[in-house]
Structures are given as structure tokens and as C-alpha cells.
Short mmCIF file of C-alpha atoms and ligand atoms in Angstrom, two decimals:
data_model
loop_
_atom_site.label_atom_id
_atom_site.label_comp_id
_atom_site.label_asym_id
_atom_site.label_seq_id
_atom_site.Cartn_x
_atom_site.Cartn_y
_atom_site.Cartn_z
CA MET H 1 197.31 49.11 103.15
CA SER H 2 198.74 52.59 102.10
CA GLN H 3 202.08 54.19 103.25
CA LYS H 4 203.29 57.88 103.40
CA VAL H 5 206.82 59.39 103.96
CA LEU H 6 206.69 62.56 105.82
CA ALA H 7 208.98 64.84 105.01
CA PHE H 8 208.14 68.02 104.91
CA GLU H 9 210.52 70.93 103.99
CA LYS H 10 208.75 74.11 105.18
CA LYS H 11 207.59 73.24 108.15
CA THR H 12 206.25 76.88 109.77
CA LEU H 13 202.11 77.28 109.32
CA THR H 14 200.45 80.81 108.46
CA GLY H 15 197.39 81.46 107.33
CA ASN H 16 194.08 80.88 107.95
CA ILE H 17 191.81 77.66 106.65
CA THR H 18 187.97 76.75 108.17
CA VAL H 19 188.28 73.04 109.33
CA PRO H 20 185.53 69.72 107.94
CA GLY H 21 182.09 69.83 110.41
CA ASP H 22 181.60 67.93 113.26
CA LYS H 23 181.78 64.27 113.19
CA SER H 24 179.69 64.12 116.87
CA ILE H 25 176.86 66.92 115.69
CA SER H 26 176.78 65.18 111.68
CA HIS H 27 175.78 61.81 113.57
CA ARG H 28 172.79 63.13 115.38
CA ALA H 29 172.23 65.59 112.41
CA VAL H 30 171.96 62.37 110.37
CA MET H 31 170.35 60.22 112.38
CA PHE H 32 167.80 63.71 114.42
CA GLY H 33 166.82 64.04 110.83
CA SER H 34 166.43 60.39 109.80
CA LEU H 35 164.45 60.15 113.22
CA ALA H 36 161.80 63.78 112.09
CA GLU H 37 159.23 64.53 109.75
CA GLY H 38 159.73 66.19 107.31
CA THR H 39 162.50 67.62 105.29
CA THR H 40 165.87 68.38 106.94
CA LYS H 41 168.76 69.95 105.32
CA ILE H 42 172.64 69.81 107.09
CA THR H 43 174.73 72.17 105.38
CA ASN H 44 178.85 71.27 106.23
CA PHE H 45 178.06 68.05 106.64
CA LEU H 46 181.34 66.01 107.38
CA ALA H 47 181.55 63.59 104.67
CA GLY H 48 184.60 61.30 106.28
CA GLU H 49 183.90 57.16 106.39
CA ASP H 50 182.42 57.37 110.08
CA CYS H 51 178.92 59.50 109.12
CA LEU H 52 178.38 57.65 106.17
CA SER H 53 178.11 54.43 107.96
CA THR H 54 175.09 56.44 109.77
CA ILE H 55 173.40 57.80 106.60
CA GLU H 56 174.37 54.31 105.19
CA ALA H 57 172.11 52.73 108.42
CA PHE H 58 169.09 55.73 108.11
CA GLN H 59 168.69 54.19 104.12
CA SER H 60 168.81 50.65 104.94
CA MET H 61 166.31 52.05 106.97
CA GLY H 62 164.19 53.37 103.85
CA VAL H 63 164.77 56.62 105.02
CA PHE H 64 165.05 59.24 101.36
CA ILE H 65 169.15 60.49 101.62
CA GLN H 66 170.79 61.72 99.76
CA ARG H 67 174.59 63.43 99.86
CA GLU H 68 175.91 66.25 97.26
CA GLU H 69 179.09 67.14 98.83
CA ASN H 70 178.91 68.05 102.24
CA THR H 71 174.25 69.38 101.78
CA VAL H 72 173.15 66.45 103.13
CA LEU H 73 169.18 66.39 102.54
CA ILE H 74 166.44 63.93 104.78
CA GLU H 75 162.84 63.61 103.14
CA SER H 76 161.63 61.01 106.26
CA GLU H 77 158.32 60.35 107.43
CA GLY H 78 159.46 60.41 111.24
CA VAL H 79 159.34 57.10 113.67
CA ASN H 80 156.99 55.61 112.39
CA GLY H 81 158.39 55.19 108.65
CA LEU H 82 160.73 53.51 109.27
CA GLU H 83 161.70 50.13 108.28
CA GLU H 84 163.08 46.64 109.41
CA PRO H 85 165.96 46.04 106.74
CA VAL H 86 166.72 43.34 105.23
CA GLN H 87 170.29 43.27 105.86
CA PRO H 88 172.76 43.68 108.58
CA ILE H 89 174.26 46.60 109.15
CA ASP H 90 177.49 47.87 108.61
CA LEU H 91 178.96 50.23 111.43
CA GLY H 92 182.29 50.70 110.10
CA ASN H 93 184.92 51.81 112.21
CA SER H 94 182.32 54.27 113.78
CA GLY H 95 181.59 54.10 117.97
CA THR H 96 178.95 56.77 118.02
CA THR H 97 177.37 55.25 114.90
CA ALA H 98 176.55 52.22 116.93
CA ARG H 99 176.56 53.49 120.28
CA LEU H 100 173.66 55.63 119.44
CA LEU H 101 171.93 54.10 117.07
CA ILE H 102 171.34 51.03 119.30
CA GLY H 103 169.36 53.40 121.53
CA ILE H 104 167.05 54.20 119.14
CA LEU H 105 166.85 50.57 117.52
CA ALA H 106 166.17 49.61 121.06
CA GLY H 107 162.87 52.25 120.83
CA LEU H 108 161.68 50.71 117.80
CA PRO H 109 159.56 47.15 117.26
CA TYR H 110 161.85 45.52 114.64
CA HIS H 111 164.60 43.05 114.72
CA PHE H 112 168.49 44.40 113.43
CA THR H 113 171.80 43.08 113.81
CA LEU H 114 174.75 45.08 113.72
CA TYR H 115 178.17 44.14 112.61
CA GLY H 116 181.61 46.38 112.42
CA ASP H 117 185.27 46.78 111.28
CA ASP H 118 188.32 44.77 113.60
CA SER H 119 189.30 47.83 116.12
CA LEU H 120 183.99 48.37 116.47
CA SER H 121 184.01 44.27 117.32
CA LYS H 122 187.10 45.13 119.95
CA ARG H 123 184.76 47.86 121.46
CA PRO H 124 182.83 47.68 124.49
CA MET H 125 178.80 47.56 124.24
CA ASP H 126 177.82 46.54 127.33
CA ARG H 127 177.92 50.30 128.22
CA ILE H 128 174.92 51.26 126.08
CA ALA H 129 172.99 47.87 126.15
CA ASN H 130 172.93 47.46 129.99
CA PRO H 131 170.49 50.76 130.74
CA LEU H 132 168.31 49.63 127.14
CA ARG H 133 167.69 46.47 128.98
CA GLU H 134 166.69 47.99 132.19
CA MET H 135 164.74 49.32 129.80
CA GLY H 136 162.98 46.46 128.27
CA ALA H 137 165.24 46.06 125.02
CA LYS H 138 166.16 42.88 123.90
CA ILE H 139 170.27 43.03 122.85
CA ASP H 140 172.53 40.23 122.36
CA GLY H 141 175.76 40.21 120.58
CA ARG H 142 179.45 38.19 121.55
CA GLU H 143 180.58 37.85 124.18
CA ASN H 144 177.63 37.03 126.69
CA GLY H 145 175.80 41.00 124.67
CA ARG H 146 179.27 42.85 125.29
CA LEU H 147 180.41 42.99 121.46
CA LEU H 148 179.73 43.30 117.84
CA PRO H 149 178.38 41.48 116.10
CA ILE H 150 175.01 42.65 118.41
CA ALA H 151 171.56 42.11 117.56
CA VAL H 152 168.69 44.41 119.29
CA ARG H 153 164.83 43.96 119.46
CA GLY H 154 163.55 47.04 120.16
CA GLY H 155 159.87 48.30 121.06
CA HIS H 156 157.96 48.71 124.45
CA LEU H 157 160.36 50.36 126.62
CA SER H 158 159.57 51.58 129.82
CA PRO H 159 161.35 54.90 130.95
CA ILE H 160 164.69 55.04 133.73
CA ASP H 161 166.33 57.04 136.03
CA PHE H 162 169.95 56.44 134.48
CA LYS H 163 173.43 57.23 136.21
CA PRO H 164 176.83 57.08 133.14
CA PRO H 165 179.14 54.88 134.97
CA ILE H 166 181.49 55.81 133.34
CA LYS H 167 182.01 59.28 131.80
CA SER H 168 180.41 58.50 127.85
CA ALA H 169 178.26 60.96 125.53
CA GLN H 170 177.66 58.19 123.61
CA ILE H 171 176.24 57.09 126.03
CA LYS H 172 173.83 59.16 128.12
CA SER H 173 172.74 60.10 124.14
CA GLY H 174 172.44 56.32 123.97
CA VAL H 175 169.23 56.21 126.63
CA LEU H 176 168.32 60.23 125.29
CA LEU H 177 167.51 57.96 121.62
CA ALA H 178 165.60 55.39 123.69
CA GLY H 179 164.03 57.33 125.80
CA LEU H 180 163.08 59.60 122.65
CA LEU H 181 161.02 56.14 122.01
CA THR H 182 159.27 55.48 125.30
CA ASP H 183 156.30 56.99 127.03
CA GLY H 184 157.22 58.89 130.59
CA VAL H 185 159.99 60.65 131.58
CA THR H 186 163.41 59.17 130.73
CA THR H 187 166.72 61.15 132.94
CA VAL H 188 170.43 60.99 132.65
CA GLU H 189 171.95 62.39 135.88
CA GLU H 190 176.12 62.76 135.19
CA LYS H 191 179.04 63.09 137.31
CA THR H 192 180.74 65.16 135.57
CA LYS H 193 179.71 66.67 132.00
CA THR H 194 179.76 65.39 128.45
CA ARG H 195 179.73 66.45 124.64
CA ASP H 196 175.83 68.25 125.06
CA HIS H 197 175.16 68.37 120.99
CA THR H 198 172.65 65.87 121.27
CA GLU H 199 170.40 67.79 124.30
CA ASN H 200 170.98 70.79 121.49
CA MET H 201 170.28 69.48 118.63
CA LEU H 202 166.64 67.45 120.44
CA GLN H 203 165.41 70.15 121.08
CA ALA H 204 166.06 72.09 117.67
CA PHE H 205 163.87 69.25 116.26
CA GLY H 206 161.54 70.05 118.39
CA ALA H 207 161.59 67.53 121.27
CA ASP H 208 160.56 67.83 124.65
CA ILE H 209 164.26 67.58 126.46
CA ASP H 210 165.13 69.87 129.78
CA VAL H 211 168.68 70.31 131.24
CA GLU H 212 169.39 71.42 134.43
CA GLY H 213 173.53 71.19 135.20
CA THR H 214 174.36 67.82 134.23
CA THR H 215 170.48 65.98 134.16
CA VAL H 216 168.40 65.90 131.20
CA LYS H 217 165.11 64.74 130.84
CA ILE H 218 163.65 63.56 128.32
CA THR H 219 159.25 63.21 127.83
CA GLY H 220 159.60 60.70 125.03
CA ASN H 221 156.84 59.91 122.08
CA LYS H 222 156.80 63.46 120.83
CA LYS H 223 156.70 64.37 117.44
CA LEU H 224 160.10 65.47 116.23
CA THR H 225 160.14 68.05 113.41
CA GLY H 226 162.94 68.54 110.03
CA CYS H 227 164.58 71.29 110.36
CA ASP H 228 168.14 73.47 108.71
CA ILE H 229 171.58 72.14 110.63
CA GLU H 230 174.80 73.85 109.55
CA VAL H 231 177.94 71.98 111.14
CA PRO H 232 180.32 73.87 112.80
CA GLY H 233 184.03 73.12 111.96
CA ASP H 234 185.44 70.35 114.28
CA ILE H 235 187.62 71.47 117.24
CA SER H 236 189.05 67.66 117.47
CA SER H 237 189.61 68.73 114.34
CA ALA H 238 191.41 72.01 114.23
CA ALA H 239 193.56 70.75 117.73
CA PHE H 240 195.96 68.91 115.24
CA PHE H 241 197.07 72.18 113.28
CA LEU H 242 196.78 74.69 116.54
CA VAL H 243 199.41 71.94 118.73
CA ALA H 244 201.15 72.24 114.90
CA ALA H 245 201.83 76.05 114.95
CA ALA H 246 202.09 75.82 118.49
CA ILE H 247 204.75 73.94 118.78
CA THR H 248 206.77 74.74 114.42
CA LYS H 249 208.69 77.70 114.69
CA GLY H 250 207.84 80.71 112.74
CA SER H 251 204.09 79.80 112.65
CA HIS H 252 201.04 81.61 113.07
CA ILE H 253 197.27 79.86 111.97
CA THR H 254 193.98 81.21 112.12
CA ILE H 255 191.13 78.82 112.21
CA GLU H 256 187.71 79.69 111.23
CA ASN H 257 183.97 79.16 112.14
CA VAL H 258 184.67 76.09 114.36
CA GLY H 259 182.52 74.69 116.25
CA LEU H 260 182.90 76.57 119.93
CA ASN H 261 180.30 74.40 122.41
CA PRO H 262 182.21 74.90 126.11
CA THR H 263 181.22 71.33 126.31
CA ARG H 264 184.08 70.81 123.17
CA THR H 265 186.63 73.62 124.22
CA GLY H 266 188.80 71.58 126.12
CA ILE H 267 191.41 72.54 124.05
CA ILE H 268 191.20 75.87 124.53
CA ASP H 269 192.18 75.56 127.68
CA VAL H 270 194.75 73.37 128.34
CA LEU H 271 196.73 75.98 125.26
CA LYS H 272 196.62 78.32 127.33
CA MET H 273 197.50 76.15 130.71
CA MET H 274 200.48 75.26 128.41
CA ASN H 275 201.28 78.82 127.68
CA VAL H 276 200.64 78.50 124.16
CA SER H 277 199.39 82.02 122.60
CA ILE H 278 195.77 81.85 121.37
CA LYS H 279 193.17 83.85 120.78
CA VAL H 280 189.59 82.99 120.46
CA VAL H 281 186.34 84.88 119.01
CA ALA H 282 183.05 83.38 119.20
CA LYS H 283 181.15 85.21 116.17
CA ARG H 284 177.54 83.72 116.30
CA THR H 285 175.36 81.31 117.61
CA ILE H 286 173.78 78.85 116.12
CA GLY H 287 170.91 75.58 117.26
CA GLY H 288 172.59 75.77 120.88
CA GLU H 289 176.50 75.63 119.32
CA SER H 290 178.49 78.52 119.30
CA ILE H 291 181.30 79.18 116.20
CA GLY H 292 184.41 81.82 115.99
CA ASP H 293 187.71 81.83 114.98
CA ILE H 294 191.35 80.44 116.93
CA THR H 295 194.32 82.13 116.52
CA VAL H 296 197.26 80.14 117.76
CA GLN H 297 200.96 81.83 117.10
CA ALA H 298 204.19 79.87 118.02
CA SER H 299 204.99 80.13 121.24
CA GLN H 300 207.48 77.98 124.12
CA PRO H 301 205.05 74.81 125.75
CA LYS H 302 205.16 75.11 130.37
CA ALA H 303 204.35 71.48 131.19
CA THR H 304 201.09 71.11 133.38
CA VAL H 305 199.19 68.57 135.58
CA ILE H 306 195.53 67.34 133.06
CA GLU H 307 193.64 65.68 134.76
CA GLY H 308 189.76 65.46 136.69
CA ASP H 309 186.12 67.18 134.62
CA ILE H 310 188.76 68.97 132.13
CA ILE H 311 188.94 64.97 130.56
CA PRO H 312 186.04 64.37 129.27
CA ARG H 313 186.42 67.59 126.73
CA ILE H 314 189.43 67.08 125.71
CA ILE H 315 188.86 62.94 125.58
CA ASP H 316 189.76 62.82 121.22
CA GLU H 317 192.58 65.73 121.50
CA ILE H 318 194.59 63.51 124.27
CA PRO H 319 197.32 62.33 121.62
CA VAL H 320 198.73 65.37 119.91
CA ILE H 321 198.62 67.43 123.63
CA ALA H 322 200.89 64.63 124.32
CA LEU H 323 202.68 65.19 121.47
CA LEU H 324 202.82 69.11 122.65
CA ALA H 325 203.35 67.83 126.09
CA THR H 326 207.08 66.81 124.29
CA GLN H 327 207.94 70.15 123.00
CA ALA H 328 207.25 71.48 126.53
CA THR H 329 209.20 72.49 128.99
CA GLY H 330 209.13 70.18 132.35
CA GLN H 331 206.68 67.00 132.90
CA THR H 332 203.12 67.10 131.90
CA VAL H 333 201.08 64.37 133.93
CA ILE H 334 197.87 63.05 132.81
CA LYS H 335 195.93 61.10 134.76
CA ASP H 336 192.24 60.49 134.69
CA ALA H 337 191.82 59.53 131.29
CA GLU H 338 190.89 55.76 131.39
CA GLU H 339 188.58 55.84 128.20
CA LEU H 340 191.32 56.24 126.21
CA ARG H 341 191.65 52.62 126.59
CA PHE H 342 188.16 52.20 124.76
CA LYS H 343 188.53 53.92 121.80
CA GLU H 344 189.27 53.22 117.63
CA THR H 345 192.89 52.25 119.71
CA ASP H 346 193.71 51.46 123.50
CA ARG H 347 195.10 55.17 122.84
CA ILE H 348 197.16 55.60 126.07
CA GLU H 349 199.23 52.83 124.40
CA SER H 350 199.23 53.29 121.16
CA VAL H 351 200.67 57.10 121.66
CA VAL H 352 203.04 55.58 124.02
CA ASN H 353 204.75 52.82 121.57
CA THR H 354 204.16 56.00 117.92
CA LEU H 355 205.75 59.30 120.52
CA SER H 356 208.67 56.71 122.01
CA LYS H 357 209.96 55.30 119.01
CA LEU H 358 209.82 58.83 117.52
CA GLY H 359 212.02 59.34 120.20
CA ALA H 360 210.13 61.01 123.27
CA THR H 361 210.44 59.91 127.00
CA ILE H 362 206.94 59.02 127.71
CA THR H 363 205.74 56.33 129.71
CA GLY H 364 201.69 54.74 129.87
CA THR H 365 199.65 54.40 133.14
CA LYS H 366 196.89 53.13 134.60
CA ASP H 367 194.96 56.27 133.23
CA GLY H 368 196.79 58.65 131.77
CA MET H 369 200.68 59.09 130.86
CA ILE H 370 204.11 60.92 131.98
CA ILE H 371 205.20 62.54 128.97
CA GLU H 372 209.09 64.84 129.69
CA GLY H 373 209.40 67.77 128.07
CA ASN H 374 212.56 69.71 125.48
CA THR H 375 212.62 66.20 123.73
CA GLN H 376 214.11 66.14 119.69
CA LEU H 377 211.59 64.69 118.42
CA HIS H 378 213.72 61.96 114.98
CA GLY H 379 212.85 60.28 112.46
CA GLY H 380 211.06 56.69 112.43
CA VAL H 381 208.62 54.34 110.49
CA THR H 382 205.03 54.04 112.60
CA GLU H 383 201.95 52.84 111.37
CA SER H 384 198.49 54.39 112.67
CA TYR H 385 196.59 51.00 114.37
CA GLY H 386 194.31 52.39 112.76
CA ASP H 387 193.43 55.32 114.61
CA HIS H 388 192.80 58.52 112.70
CA ARG H 389 193.99 60.39 115.92
CA ILE H 390 197.19 58.36 116.02
CA GLY H 391 197.44 59.40 112.08
CA MET H 392 197.22 62.31 111.48
CA MET H 393 199.27 63.28 115.46
CA ILE H 394 201.90 61.89 113.35
CA ALA H 395 201.57 63.67 110.31
CA VAL H 396 202.61 67.37 113.03
CA ALA H 397 205.65 64.76 114.43
CA SER H 398 206.33 64.46 111.24
CA LEU H 399 207.12 68.35 111.30
CA LEU H 400 209.22 68.41 114.08
CA THR H 401 212.21 67.19 112.37
CA ASP H 402 214.11 66.59 109.31
CA GLU H 403 214.48 63.58 109.33
CA LYS H 404 212.59 60.80 107.53
CA VAL H 405 208.00 59.44 109.26
CA GLU H 406 207.25 56.60 107.67
CA LEU H 407 203.83 56.81 108.50
CA HIS H 408 202.04 53.10 107.40
CA ASP H 409 198.01 52.91 107.05
CA ASP H 410 197.29 56.57 106.14
CA GLU H 411 193.65 56.05 104.55
CA CYS H 412 192.12 55.99 107.80
CA ILE H 413 192.41 59.82 108.68
CA ALA H 414 189.76 59.89 105.84
CA ILE H 415 187.33 58.81 109.07
CA SER H 416 187.14 62.48 110.06
CA TYR H 417 189.01 64.56 108.01
CA PRO H 418 189.29 63.81 104.42
CA THR H 419 190.79 66.62 103.75
CA PHE H 420 194.14 67.13 106.55
CA PHE H 421 196.72 66.55 103.67
CA GLU H 422 195.83 69.20 101.15
CA ASP H 423 194.68 71.60 105.02
CA LEU H 424 198.11 70.81 106.05
CA HIS H 425 199.79 71.05 102.42
CA TYR H 426 197.86 74.53 102.03
CA LEU H 427 198.83 75.82 105.89
CA ILE H 428 203.00 75.16 104.52
CA SER H 429 202.70 76.34 101.57
CA ASN H 430 201.96 79.71 102.85
C1 S3P J 1 181.71 60.51 121.30
C2 S3P J 1 181.77 61.10 122.09
C3 S3P J 1 183.25 60.04 122.39
C4 S3P J 1 183.75 60.63 121.81
C5 S3P J 1 183.58 60.20 119.86
C6 S3P J 1 182.48 61.48 119.43
C7 S3P J 1 179.93 61.17 120.83
O1 S3P J 1 182.77 59.56 122.99
O2 S3P J 1 185.41 60.25 121.74
O3 S3P J 1 184.79 60.30 119.53
O4 S3P J 1 179.54 62.00 119.50
O5 S3P J 1 179.70 61.17 121.56
P1 S3P J 1 182.53 58.37 124.68
O6 S3P J 1 181.22 58.70 124.63
O7 S3P J 1 183.24 57.53 124.77
O8 S3P J 1 183.65 59.37 125.39
#
């Protein structure tokens, strides 16, 4: 396992950058391009490890996929051209590949075996397996079919009207993708809208999909046709530098061409709620996804209460929001975020342990955390626990102290942001 000593002399971030392509959109572009007939070209693809797992999964089903840096070319004969893979499919660390792929495989008349790394093997799969079983898929795995490795025998499904008990775009998407391969109308009715990239992109590929408020209906077995997808910058990656600039004296940065889909922009709302000086300029919309520039200036953040419907819109940003809260005036409370316990790590535990080690006063609760503000952080020995977002939170935290921060197991940052340290160095070198 590699490690890094983080001791940056200059801690002010200035300049303009772009961040790598959106992880959620990159996964979906490969999946839908593989299900579509013809050619799909993806530009600004996130060549992070999770999305590479998705590419390999479809290659193992016989789809021609060629990648050169951040451009991916897919030539597919469509759903009927997919083959039964000879070997088990390795999902690596990727929860999105797992949940969405299981939905697709449920609709294919073959047998599949799926496995992942230690972290993914602990993450619940019953949340997607249960509705798919209701549709008629045969899914079994460890702990009564709850955990990977999982075997799927798909085909011949019946549509369902599904009301997800958990706020999760992965579950919504997995069921919609099974619905895409099923005769009739499959409905997913959410309590709170989660990220809607599946709905937007399936429309671009020609699916028969209808969105009304928080209800999505898909009519199955409509042919998808390949198309070009330009992936916006990932706002979840941008979030680390937006917070870094907000909490380091003299900073002023712009992140260009970031995805501004409203189901993802909770971080902008939180920064505004916390009194951070932020400006957003929307520039264009491609395939239903808005893209623009975000500028943040160093500010004195103030504490707030974060709860309710905003949580799915900031679910991946909460670790770095917790760090921001350590610098705010007052006490910040985060509630309704029990889903954090089912991420790459239990992110309530890993955030609380890590920030405490660096001097924060932070307490975990059943569904969130309570963070005292105005804290002087200090150095220490930390680890990412194999969680990319914890690794990047630690790197940003290290900007708040003159002491050394050791970060063990930093490689996992490549899962979503392979060029994170290059971009950080660029912003502090200006
Ligand atoms: C994702 C949905 C979210 C998010 C994950 C990506 C997606 O997970 O945390 O990083 O691409 O659909 P949940 O659906 O489990 O909330």
C-alpha cells in the first residue's frame, strides 16, 4: 500500500481548472452504449478505476470497446449481440457498476457471476436484488443473496411498480434498466428525487421513458441507438477544491465545465447556506445535462443544519462538507444521512475517526454527525481506509495545518480522480 506525506508550503489555491468527467455519467454512457445498436463515442470519459470496471464487464460480454485516454468508442450490435461471459465479472470497488449491472443482467437470458473487492463485498446488494426478484430474476449470493459474490440468471421478467424504500439512484437505475429489457411498463416512484442521469441519458439513446415529478415510467424492449456523449466535469470531484478554496486564506478559483444537474448541486446550496462566496455560471446543456463554471473565494463559513431532501443531492460530498464545518463559526449538524454507512466505507465512522485524529471536535450520530466549528486542525497519521473520498478529504485537511499529515493508502483516489494531486499542485503553484 502506498502512502504520502502531505506538507504543502503554500496553501492558497488560485487559478482555473477543469476536473475529470462525471463518474455516474461515465458509467451510464458505457452501459447504454453497449446496449445500443451502432456506434457510441464518449468524450471526457472518467478513466478512473470504477468506470474501467464497467468497460471490462461489457467487454467480457463481447462488446467492442476501445479507449484512448478520455475518449471511448463503443461498437455494439445492441442487446441481442451480448454474450454470456465465460469468466466471473470483477466489479472491483464499484457500487454503481454492481447495482446497475445487476439490473441489466436480470433482463438477459444468461448466467452471470459477479464479485468485487473486500469493500464492495461488504456492501448490501439485496436493495437491488429484491425488486429484481419480484420481476422474476433468479439472484443468489452470500448471506442469502445479500452480498457478493452473486449469481444472476436473468430473462423473462415482468414489469413492476416499485416504490424504493431507500433514497438511491443506483436502485432506481437498476430497476429501470431491468424494465428497459422487459415487455410492458415498469414504474419507479421515489419519495425524494435522486440523481437522474439514467433518465436523461436513456432518452438520448432513444428509450421510451417518461418522467413526471418523482415518478419514472419506462416501456421496455424499445431499441436503443448509439449516440455521442460528452461527459461534464464531476461536481463531486470539484467539491474538494471548492471547499479547499473556501477555507484557505487568499484563495480564489474557478472550476470550468462542471456538471450542474440540479439533482447533484446540493454542494452549491450548502456552500451558500454556509456563507461561502460562490458564483455559478451555467453555459450550455448537452443530453439533458447542464454544464457551467463555479467560482469560489476564501470566506468565513458559518455553521448550519443539513437535513432532509438535500441529502441525496450531497451524499458523496458529505465528507468534505464535514471538513468545511470544522472551520465554520458555530456547530454544524448533519442528519438523515444514514446511507453514508453503506458507502465505500461507513462514512460516518471514517469521517469522524479521521477528522478527530486531526484535531476536530466531531461526534457521529445514528444518521449523521455533529461538528464544532473554528477548530485548529493539526498533523497526524491517517489512512483512507481504501475510500477515495476520505483520501481526498484528508489531502484538503492537510492545507489547514503546518504540521505533517501522513496519508496511508492514497492510491484509491484514482477510483474517481486519477489526477487529483496534479490539480492540487497546479492550484497551489499559481
Ligand atoms: C450513484 C449514486 C449514489 C452515489 C454513488 C453514485 C450513481 O449512490 O453515492 O457514488 O451513479 O447512481 P446511491 O444510489 O447508493 O445513493
